[in-house]
XYZ file of C-alpha atoms in Angstrom:
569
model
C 176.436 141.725 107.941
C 176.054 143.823 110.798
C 172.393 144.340 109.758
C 172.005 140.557 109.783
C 173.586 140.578 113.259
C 171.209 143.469 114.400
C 168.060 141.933 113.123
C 169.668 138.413 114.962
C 170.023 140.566 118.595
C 166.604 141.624 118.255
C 164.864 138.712 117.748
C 166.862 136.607 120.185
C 166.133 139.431 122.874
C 162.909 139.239 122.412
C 162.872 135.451 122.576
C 165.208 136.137 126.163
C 162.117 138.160 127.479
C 159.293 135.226 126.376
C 161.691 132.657 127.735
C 161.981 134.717 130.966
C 158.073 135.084 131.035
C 157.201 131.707 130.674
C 159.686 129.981 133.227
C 158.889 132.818 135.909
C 155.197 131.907 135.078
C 155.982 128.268 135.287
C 158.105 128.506 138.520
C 155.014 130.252 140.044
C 152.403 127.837 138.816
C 154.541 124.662 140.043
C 155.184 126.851 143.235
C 151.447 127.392 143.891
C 149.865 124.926 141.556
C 147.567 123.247 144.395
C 147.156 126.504 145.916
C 146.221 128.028 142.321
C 143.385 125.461 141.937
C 142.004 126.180 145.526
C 141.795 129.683 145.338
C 139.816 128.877 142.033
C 137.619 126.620 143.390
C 137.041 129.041 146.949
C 136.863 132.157 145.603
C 134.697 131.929 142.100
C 131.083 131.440 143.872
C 129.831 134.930 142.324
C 131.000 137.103 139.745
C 133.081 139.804 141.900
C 135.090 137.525 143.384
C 135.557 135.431 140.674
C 136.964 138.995 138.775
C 139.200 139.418 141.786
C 140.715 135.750 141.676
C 141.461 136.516 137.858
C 142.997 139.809 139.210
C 145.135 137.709 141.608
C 146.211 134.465 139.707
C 147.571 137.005 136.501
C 149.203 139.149 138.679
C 151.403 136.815 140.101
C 151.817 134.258 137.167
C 151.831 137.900 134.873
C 150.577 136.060 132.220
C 146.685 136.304 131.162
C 147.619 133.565 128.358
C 148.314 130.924 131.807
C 145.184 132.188 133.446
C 142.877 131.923 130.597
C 144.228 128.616 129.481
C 144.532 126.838 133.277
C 140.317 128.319 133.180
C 139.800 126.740 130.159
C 141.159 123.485 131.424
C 139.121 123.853 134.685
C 135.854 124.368 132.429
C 136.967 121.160 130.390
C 137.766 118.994 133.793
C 134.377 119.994 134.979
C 135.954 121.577 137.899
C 134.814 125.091 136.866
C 131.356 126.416 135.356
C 131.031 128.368 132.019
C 129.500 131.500 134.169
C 132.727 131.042 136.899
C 135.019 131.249 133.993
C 133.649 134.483 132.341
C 134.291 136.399 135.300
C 137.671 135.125 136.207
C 138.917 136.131 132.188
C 137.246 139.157 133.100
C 139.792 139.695 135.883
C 142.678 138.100 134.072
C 142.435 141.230 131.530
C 143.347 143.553 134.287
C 145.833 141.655 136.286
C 147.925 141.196 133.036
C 147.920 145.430 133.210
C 150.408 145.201 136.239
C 153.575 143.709 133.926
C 152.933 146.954 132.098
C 152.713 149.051 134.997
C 156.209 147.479 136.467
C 157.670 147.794 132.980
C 156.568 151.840 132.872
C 158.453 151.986 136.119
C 161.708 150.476 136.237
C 161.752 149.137 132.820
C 163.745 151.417 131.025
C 165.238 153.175 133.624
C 166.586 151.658 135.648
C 169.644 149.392 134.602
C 167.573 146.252 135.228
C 170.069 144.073 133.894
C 172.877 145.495 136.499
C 171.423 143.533 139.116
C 169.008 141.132 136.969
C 172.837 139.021 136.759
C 173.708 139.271 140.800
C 170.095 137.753 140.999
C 170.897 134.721 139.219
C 173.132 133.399 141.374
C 170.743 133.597 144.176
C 168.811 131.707 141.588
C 171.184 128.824 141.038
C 171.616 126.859 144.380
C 167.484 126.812 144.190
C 167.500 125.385 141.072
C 169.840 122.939 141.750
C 168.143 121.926 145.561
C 166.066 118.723 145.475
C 163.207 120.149 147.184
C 160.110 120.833 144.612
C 159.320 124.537 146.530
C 162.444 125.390 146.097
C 163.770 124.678 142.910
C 160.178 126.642 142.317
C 161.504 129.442 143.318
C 164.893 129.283 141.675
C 162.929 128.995 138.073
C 161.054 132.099 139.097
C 163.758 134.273 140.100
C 165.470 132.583 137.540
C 162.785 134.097 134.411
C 162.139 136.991 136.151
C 166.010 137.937 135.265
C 165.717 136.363 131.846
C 162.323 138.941 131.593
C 164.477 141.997 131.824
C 167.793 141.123 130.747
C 165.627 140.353 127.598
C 163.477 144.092 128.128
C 167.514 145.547 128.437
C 168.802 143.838 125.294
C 165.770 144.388 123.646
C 165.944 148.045 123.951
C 169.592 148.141 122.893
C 169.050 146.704 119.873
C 166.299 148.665 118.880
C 168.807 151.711 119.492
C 171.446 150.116 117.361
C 169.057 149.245 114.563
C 167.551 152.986 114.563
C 164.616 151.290 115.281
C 162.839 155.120 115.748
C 163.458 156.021 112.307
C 162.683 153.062 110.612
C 159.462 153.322 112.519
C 159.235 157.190 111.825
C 159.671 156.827 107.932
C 156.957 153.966 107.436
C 154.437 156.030 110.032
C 155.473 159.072 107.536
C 153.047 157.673 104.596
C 150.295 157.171 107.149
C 147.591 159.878 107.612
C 148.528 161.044 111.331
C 145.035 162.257 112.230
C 142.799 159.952 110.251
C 140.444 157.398 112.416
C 141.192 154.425 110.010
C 144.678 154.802 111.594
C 143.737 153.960 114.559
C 142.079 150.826 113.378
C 144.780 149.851 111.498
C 146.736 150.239 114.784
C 144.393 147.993 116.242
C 144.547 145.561 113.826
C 148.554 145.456 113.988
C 148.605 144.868 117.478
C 146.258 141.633 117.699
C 148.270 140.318 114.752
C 151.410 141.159 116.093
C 150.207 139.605 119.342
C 148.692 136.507 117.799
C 151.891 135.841 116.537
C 154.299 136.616 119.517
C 151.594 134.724 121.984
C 152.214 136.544 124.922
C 150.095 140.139 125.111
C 153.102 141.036 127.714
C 156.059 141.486 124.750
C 153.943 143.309 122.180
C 152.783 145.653 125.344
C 156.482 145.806 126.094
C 157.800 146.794 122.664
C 154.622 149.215 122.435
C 155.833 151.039 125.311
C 159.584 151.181 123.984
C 158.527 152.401 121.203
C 156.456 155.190 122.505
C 159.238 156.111 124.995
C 161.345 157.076 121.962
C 159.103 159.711 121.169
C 158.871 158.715 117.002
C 157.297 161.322 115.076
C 153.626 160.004 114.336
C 153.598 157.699 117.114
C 151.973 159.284 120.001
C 149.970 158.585 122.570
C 146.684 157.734 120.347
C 148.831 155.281 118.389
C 150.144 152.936 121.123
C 147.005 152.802 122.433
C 145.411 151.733 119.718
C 148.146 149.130 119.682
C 147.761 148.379 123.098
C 143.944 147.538 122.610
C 144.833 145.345 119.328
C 146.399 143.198 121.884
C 143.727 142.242 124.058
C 142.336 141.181 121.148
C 145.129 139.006 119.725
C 145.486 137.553 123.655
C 142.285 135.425 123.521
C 144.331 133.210 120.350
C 146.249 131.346 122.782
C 142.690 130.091 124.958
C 141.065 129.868 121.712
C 143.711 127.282 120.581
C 143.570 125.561 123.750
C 140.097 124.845 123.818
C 140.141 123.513 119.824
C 140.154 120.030 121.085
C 138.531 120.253 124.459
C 134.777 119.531 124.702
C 132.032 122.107 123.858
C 131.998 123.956 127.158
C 135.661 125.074 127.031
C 135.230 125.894 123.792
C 132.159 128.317 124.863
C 134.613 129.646 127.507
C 137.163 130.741 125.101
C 134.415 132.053 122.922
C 133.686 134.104 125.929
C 137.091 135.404 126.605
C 136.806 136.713 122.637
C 133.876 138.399 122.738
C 134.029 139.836 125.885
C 137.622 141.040 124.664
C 136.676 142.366 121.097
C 133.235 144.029 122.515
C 135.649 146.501 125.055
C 137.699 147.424 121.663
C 134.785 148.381 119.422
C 133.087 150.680 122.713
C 136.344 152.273 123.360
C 136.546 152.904 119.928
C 133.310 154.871 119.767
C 134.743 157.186 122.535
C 138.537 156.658 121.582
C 139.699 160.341 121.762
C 137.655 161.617 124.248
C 139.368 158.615 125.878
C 142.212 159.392 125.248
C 142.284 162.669 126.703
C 140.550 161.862 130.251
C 143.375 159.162 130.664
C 146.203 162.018 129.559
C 144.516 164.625 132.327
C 144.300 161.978 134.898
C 148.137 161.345 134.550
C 149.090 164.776 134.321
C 146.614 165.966 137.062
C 147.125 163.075 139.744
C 150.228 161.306 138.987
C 152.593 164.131 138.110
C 152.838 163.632 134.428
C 156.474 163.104 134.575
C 156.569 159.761 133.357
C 155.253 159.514 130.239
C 154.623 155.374 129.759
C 152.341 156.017 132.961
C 150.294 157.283 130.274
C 149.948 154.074 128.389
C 149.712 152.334 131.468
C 146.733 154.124 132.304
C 145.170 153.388 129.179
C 145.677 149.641 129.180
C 144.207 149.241 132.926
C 141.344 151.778 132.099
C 140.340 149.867 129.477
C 140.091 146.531 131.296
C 138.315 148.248 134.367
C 135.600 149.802 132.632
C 134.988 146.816 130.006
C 134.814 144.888 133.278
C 132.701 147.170 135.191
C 130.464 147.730 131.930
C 130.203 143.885 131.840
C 130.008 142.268 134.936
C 126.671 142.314 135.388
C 125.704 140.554 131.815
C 127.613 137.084 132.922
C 124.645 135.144 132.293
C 123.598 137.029 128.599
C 127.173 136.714 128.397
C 127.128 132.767 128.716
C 123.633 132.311 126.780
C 125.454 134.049 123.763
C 128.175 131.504 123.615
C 125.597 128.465 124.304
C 123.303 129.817 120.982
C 126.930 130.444 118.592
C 128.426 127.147 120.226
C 125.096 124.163 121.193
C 125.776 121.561 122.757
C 126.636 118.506 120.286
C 125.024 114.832 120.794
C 126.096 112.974 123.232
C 130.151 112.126 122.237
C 130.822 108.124 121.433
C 131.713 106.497 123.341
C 135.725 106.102 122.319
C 135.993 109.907 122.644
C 137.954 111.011 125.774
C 136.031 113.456 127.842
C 139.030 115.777 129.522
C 142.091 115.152 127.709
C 142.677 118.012 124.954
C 145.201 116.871 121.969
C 148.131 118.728 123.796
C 150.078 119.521 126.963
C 148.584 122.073 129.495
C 150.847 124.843 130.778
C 152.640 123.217 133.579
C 152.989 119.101 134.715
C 150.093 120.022 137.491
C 147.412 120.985 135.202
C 148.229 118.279 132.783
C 147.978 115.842 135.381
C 144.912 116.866 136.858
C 143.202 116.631 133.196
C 144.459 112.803 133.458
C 142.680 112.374 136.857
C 139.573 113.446 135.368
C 139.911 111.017 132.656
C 140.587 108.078 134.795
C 137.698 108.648 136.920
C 135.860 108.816 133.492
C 137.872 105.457 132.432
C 136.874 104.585 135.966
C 133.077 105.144 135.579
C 132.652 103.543 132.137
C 134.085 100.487 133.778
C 131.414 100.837 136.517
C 128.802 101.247 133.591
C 130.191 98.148 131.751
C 129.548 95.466 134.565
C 126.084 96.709 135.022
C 125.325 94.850 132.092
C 126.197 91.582 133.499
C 123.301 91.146 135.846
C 121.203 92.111 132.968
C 122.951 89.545 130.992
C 122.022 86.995 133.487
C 118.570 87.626 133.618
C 117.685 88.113 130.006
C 115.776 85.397 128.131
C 115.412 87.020 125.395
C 118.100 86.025 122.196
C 118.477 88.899 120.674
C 118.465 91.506 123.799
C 121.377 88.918 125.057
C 122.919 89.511 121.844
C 122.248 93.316 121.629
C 124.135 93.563 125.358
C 127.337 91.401 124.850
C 128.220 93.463 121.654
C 127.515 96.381 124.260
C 129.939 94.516 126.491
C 132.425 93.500 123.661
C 132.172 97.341 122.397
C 132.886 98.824 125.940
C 135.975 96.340 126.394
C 137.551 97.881 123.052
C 136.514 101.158 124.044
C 138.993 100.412 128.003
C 141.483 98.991 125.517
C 141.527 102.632 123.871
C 141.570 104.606 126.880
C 144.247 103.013 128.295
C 146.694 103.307 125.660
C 145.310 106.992 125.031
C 145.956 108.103 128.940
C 148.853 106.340 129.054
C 150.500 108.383 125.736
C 149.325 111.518 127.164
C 151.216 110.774 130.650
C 154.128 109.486 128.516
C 153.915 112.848 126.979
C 153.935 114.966 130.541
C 156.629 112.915 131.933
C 158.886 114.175 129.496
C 158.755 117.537 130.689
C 160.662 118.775 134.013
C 158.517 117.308 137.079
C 158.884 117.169 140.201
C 159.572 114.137 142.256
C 156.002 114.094 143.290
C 154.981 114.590 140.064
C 157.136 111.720 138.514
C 155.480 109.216 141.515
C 151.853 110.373 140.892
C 152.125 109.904 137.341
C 153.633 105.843 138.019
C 150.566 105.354 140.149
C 148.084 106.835 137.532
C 150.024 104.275 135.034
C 149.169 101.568 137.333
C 145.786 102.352 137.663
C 144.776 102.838 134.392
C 146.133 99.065 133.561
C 144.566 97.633 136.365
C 141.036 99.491 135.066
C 141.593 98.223 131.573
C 142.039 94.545 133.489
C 138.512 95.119 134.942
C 137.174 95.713 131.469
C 138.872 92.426 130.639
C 137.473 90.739 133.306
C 133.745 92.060 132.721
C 133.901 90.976 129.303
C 135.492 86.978 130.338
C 131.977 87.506 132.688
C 129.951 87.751 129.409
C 131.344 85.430 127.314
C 131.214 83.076 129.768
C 127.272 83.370 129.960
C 127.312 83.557 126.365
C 129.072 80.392 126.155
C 126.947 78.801 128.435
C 124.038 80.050 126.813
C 125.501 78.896 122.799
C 127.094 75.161 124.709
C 125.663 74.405 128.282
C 123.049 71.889 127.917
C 120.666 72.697 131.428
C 120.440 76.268 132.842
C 121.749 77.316 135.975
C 120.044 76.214 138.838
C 117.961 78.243 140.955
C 120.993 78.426 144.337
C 123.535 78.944 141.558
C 121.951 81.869 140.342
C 121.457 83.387 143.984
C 125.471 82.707 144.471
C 126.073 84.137 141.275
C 123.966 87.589 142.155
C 125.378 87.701 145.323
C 128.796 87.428 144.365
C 127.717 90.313 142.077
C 126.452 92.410 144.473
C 130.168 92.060 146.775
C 131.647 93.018 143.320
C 129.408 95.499 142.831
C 130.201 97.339 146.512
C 133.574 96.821 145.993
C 133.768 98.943 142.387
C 131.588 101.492 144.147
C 134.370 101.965 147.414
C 136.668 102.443 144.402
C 134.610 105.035 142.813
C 134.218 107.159 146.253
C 138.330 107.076 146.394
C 139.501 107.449 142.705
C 137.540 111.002 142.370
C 140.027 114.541 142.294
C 137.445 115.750 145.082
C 136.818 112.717 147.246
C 136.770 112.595 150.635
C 139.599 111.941 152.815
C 138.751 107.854 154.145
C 141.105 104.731 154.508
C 140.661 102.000 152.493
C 139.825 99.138 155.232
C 136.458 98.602 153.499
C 137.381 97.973 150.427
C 139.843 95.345 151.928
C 136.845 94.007 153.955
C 134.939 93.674 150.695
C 137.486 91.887 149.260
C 138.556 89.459 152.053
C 134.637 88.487 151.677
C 134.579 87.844 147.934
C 137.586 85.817 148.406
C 136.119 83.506 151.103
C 132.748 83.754 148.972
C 134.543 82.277 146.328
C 136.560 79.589 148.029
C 133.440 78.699 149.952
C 130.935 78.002 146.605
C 133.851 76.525 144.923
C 134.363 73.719 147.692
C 130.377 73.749 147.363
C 130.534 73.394 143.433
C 132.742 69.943 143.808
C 130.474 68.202 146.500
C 127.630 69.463 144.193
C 129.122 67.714 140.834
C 129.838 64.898 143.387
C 126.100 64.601 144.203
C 124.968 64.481 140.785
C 123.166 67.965 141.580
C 123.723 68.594 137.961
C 126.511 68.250 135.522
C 130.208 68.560 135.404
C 129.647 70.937 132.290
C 127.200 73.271 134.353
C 129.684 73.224 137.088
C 132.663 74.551 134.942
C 130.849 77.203 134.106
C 129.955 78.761 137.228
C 133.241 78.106 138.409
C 134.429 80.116 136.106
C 131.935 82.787 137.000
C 132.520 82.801 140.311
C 136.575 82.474 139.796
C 136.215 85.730 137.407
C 134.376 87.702 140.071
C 137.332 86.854 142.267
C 139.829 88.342 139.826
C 137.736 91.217 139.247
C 137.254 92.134 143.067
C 141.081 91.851 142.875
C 141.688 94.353 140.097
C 139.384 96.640 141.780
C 141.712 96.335 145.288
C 144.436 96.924 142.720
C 142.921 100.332 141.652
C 142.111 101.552 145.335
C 146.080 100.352 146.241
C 147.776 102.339 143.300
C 145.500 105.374 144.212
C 147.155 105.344 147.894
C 148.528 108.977 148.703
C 147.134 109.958 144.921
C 144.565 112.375 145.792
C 144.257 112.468 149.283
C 145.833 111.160 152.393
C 144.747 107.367 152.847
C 145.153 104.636 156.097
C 144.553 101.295 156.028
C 143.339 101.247 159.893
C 139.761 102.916 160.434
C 139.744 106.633 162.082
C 137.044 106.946 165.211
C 135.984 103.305 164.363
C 134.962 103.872 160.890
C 135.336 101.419 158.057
């Protein structure tokens, strides 16, 4: 029983110390999520500062998993390129060498846990305040207790389980000196690591372990752990990417290879290794702490890799472009940005939607480019090849809506922020009012296709100009929309788009009143005059869905007015 309850304290430690990892990570992400994406998007122009920006997000999030899987998003939003991402993973694999550092120095000597508890209550009005920053910063300070109370526990229950000798007695059947050792070290580290998910607790029971000084596991050994681990690391991007498009994919490919290529070089070298990290310890950093050792070894490792690699970004990139090409083109029902599951945090999941509505945005753009076409085909079968184009692209907004609208479902049942909870009711809105628009294109095309199956006389030669010109107002209007939906448009008001639409209205009202006195006149026939009513009275609705869009999107991105700034439209 009290082996059961041993084994129990253990695992639920080390389930304390994830839990503590992830909501500090998660506190810092929501803290700095907007921030997060800038420095990204400022600071990855070439490859050494890209490194650096890797250096800086992991450091302070202290997870390479987050940095590597937020990068793989990027790559999959098209906000990042394939060459940016390599060298940020590059500098994710050191900055996730300073939790290991801090562990090596306070971990297990100091009584973390003493004042890990006195911290929580500092913790606990910020949780509870109902500013977002705030309550930030409670989660953070909030895991980073949970992340050693968890290193604490986990240590004593190693001690009460005699963890050393257990560990002594299976290394005992193991040749000490033989090189296959090592690589069986290796291997038990990315497996252990693969499983766990988070590099940070296998480096932290590593260096436990080695601080209990277990015959046959010395310095050699837990590095050859410790390098097993930056291989089982790149598991958590490589899942991520699984069902994003072919350029994530590539960048998690990268974030492998770049990983498994520093083990086998080290390997080559390992002992002579070895010993220049153990005299630069003992010679510059006093040698009296002997987890500075491992330390050492982790961020050497990542350094030179780095250094060794750097400048081979683009060999590096054509690599993963000849194991992973490029598929043909996706169909069309495929989303573009949206991976099968939750990101990280709310803020990265969210973002991933904004792509994919200006994608779902776009495809609606693409969709009533076919009606002018429509208009002015004679052709029967090229009319009947483009309104099962039409008819195709309407199921395909049907789709996209419902899809988008799951996957916001989905990351509003997670903690969010206010903000967060009012960005994601606008996106709703949006998304139905773009799936109206695909209705609304498609009523445009069957109405020509009716009139082209039942009207008896074609549309007269003014009808046809009204008709194109109510298409072009339409037309400007979806393309106002399109400069305001992006995640990186510009910061305008939205008075044109309200001009625009004020105009198709009157358009309409005017060439309706026209339409009667023309049916009046015996112009042409009441039939004939039905449908371009109906035309015309469908462009109106669609000018108003695309208002609708522009509205919802008010405060989504950017900061909008409805009055013109220095007497711009």
């Amino acid at each position: 029983m009290e082996l059961i309850l041993n084994v129990l304290s253990l695992i639920g430690s080390l389930a304390l110390f994830l839990f503590g990892m992830k909501t500090m990570s998660e506190g810092l992400e929501k803290f700095a999520g907007d921030r997060l994406r800038s420095i990204l998007a400022a600071m990855t122009k070439n490859r050494v500062m890209g490194v650096f920006t890797g250096i800086l997000i992991t450091a302070l999030i202290q997870s390479s998993s987050a940095t590597t899987v937020m990068v793989v998003s990027f790559v999959n939003a098209g906000l990042m390129t394939l060459a940016q991402s390599i060298s940020v993973i590059m500098g994710a694999n050191i900055g996730t060498t300073v939790t290991a550092w801090i562990i090596s120095a306070v971990g297990f000597k100091v009584n973390i846990a003493a004042f890990a508890i006195p911290m929580l209550a500092i913790g606990m009005p910020l949780m509870f305040s109902r500013k977002g920053n705030r309550k930030s910063v409670g989660e953070f300070v909030f895991g980073f207790s949970f992340l050693f109370m968890g290193l604490a526990f986990l240590q004593d229950a190693a001690t009460a389980m005699n963890i050393g000798d257990m560990v002594a007695g299976m290394l005992a059947h193991v040749p000490q000196d033989s090189f296959l050792t090592i690589i069986l070290f290796v291997i038990v580290g990315a497996l252990v690591t693969m499983i766990v998910q988070a590099s940070a607790a296998t480096m932290a029971i590593t260096l436990m372990l080695f601080g209990m000084n277990i015959p046959g596991f010395g310095f050699e050994q837990a590095a050859a752990l410790a390098m097993g681990q930056n291989i089982g690391t790149t598991i958590t991007a490589f899942m991520a990417s699984l069902t994003a498009n072919t350029q994530a994919r590539r960048a998690a490919l990268a974030h492998m290879f770049f990983n498994v290529f520093g083990v086998v070089l080290v390997l080559l070298v390992f002992y002579p290794a070895c010993n220049a990290v153990n005299w630069f310890v003992e010679n510059f950093m006093g040698g009296g702490n002997a987890l500075f050792k491992l330390s050492a070894f982790h961020t050497a490792f990542n350094i030179v890799n780095t250094l060794l690699l750097i400048g081979f970004v683009k060999q590096i990139e054509q690599l993963v472009c000849r194991v992973l090409p490029m598929k043909e083109k996706e169909e069309d029902y495929r989303l573009k940005f949206i991976s099968g599951g939750l990101l990280s945090t709310a803020e990265l999941s969210i973002m991933e939607a904004q792509k994919e509505i200006l994608n779902f945005a776009e495809r609606c753009h693409r969709m009533f480019g076919f009606i002018p076409e429509l208009m002015e085909t004679k052709d029967e079968v090229t009319f009947n090849k483009l309104f099962s184009r039409i008819e195709k692209y309407e199921n395909i907004t049907d789709s996209m809506e419902m899809e988008i609208a799951n996957y916001l479902n989905k990351v509003s049942e997670g903690r969010l922020s206010a903000a967060s909870k009012t960005q994601i009711q606008k996106m709703l809105r949006q998304i139905s009012e773009l799936e109206s628009i695909g209705d609304s294109v498609y009523n445009l095309g069957r109405t020509l296709n009716r009139h082209r199956m039942y009207g008896k006389e074609a549309f007269t030669a003014e009808q046809l100009q009204h008709m194109h010109s109510m298409l072009g107002l339409v037309e400007g209007s979806l393309e106002e929309m399109m400069k305001r939906i992006g995640l990186t448009a510009p910061r305008t008001n939205i008075s044109k788009s309200i001009n625009i639409e004020h105009e198709i209205n009157n358009y309409r009202n005017q060439l309706k009143n026209q339409n009667l006195n023309d049916v009046n006149s015996g112009q042409y026939s009441y039939q004939l005059g039905v449908f371009y009513n109906d035309f015309i009275s469908e462009c109106e609705k669609l000018g108003d869905y695309v208002m609708n869009v522009v509205q919802a999107g008010k405060g989504l991105n950017n900061d909008y007015e409805d009055k013109p700034r220095n007497g711009q439209g």
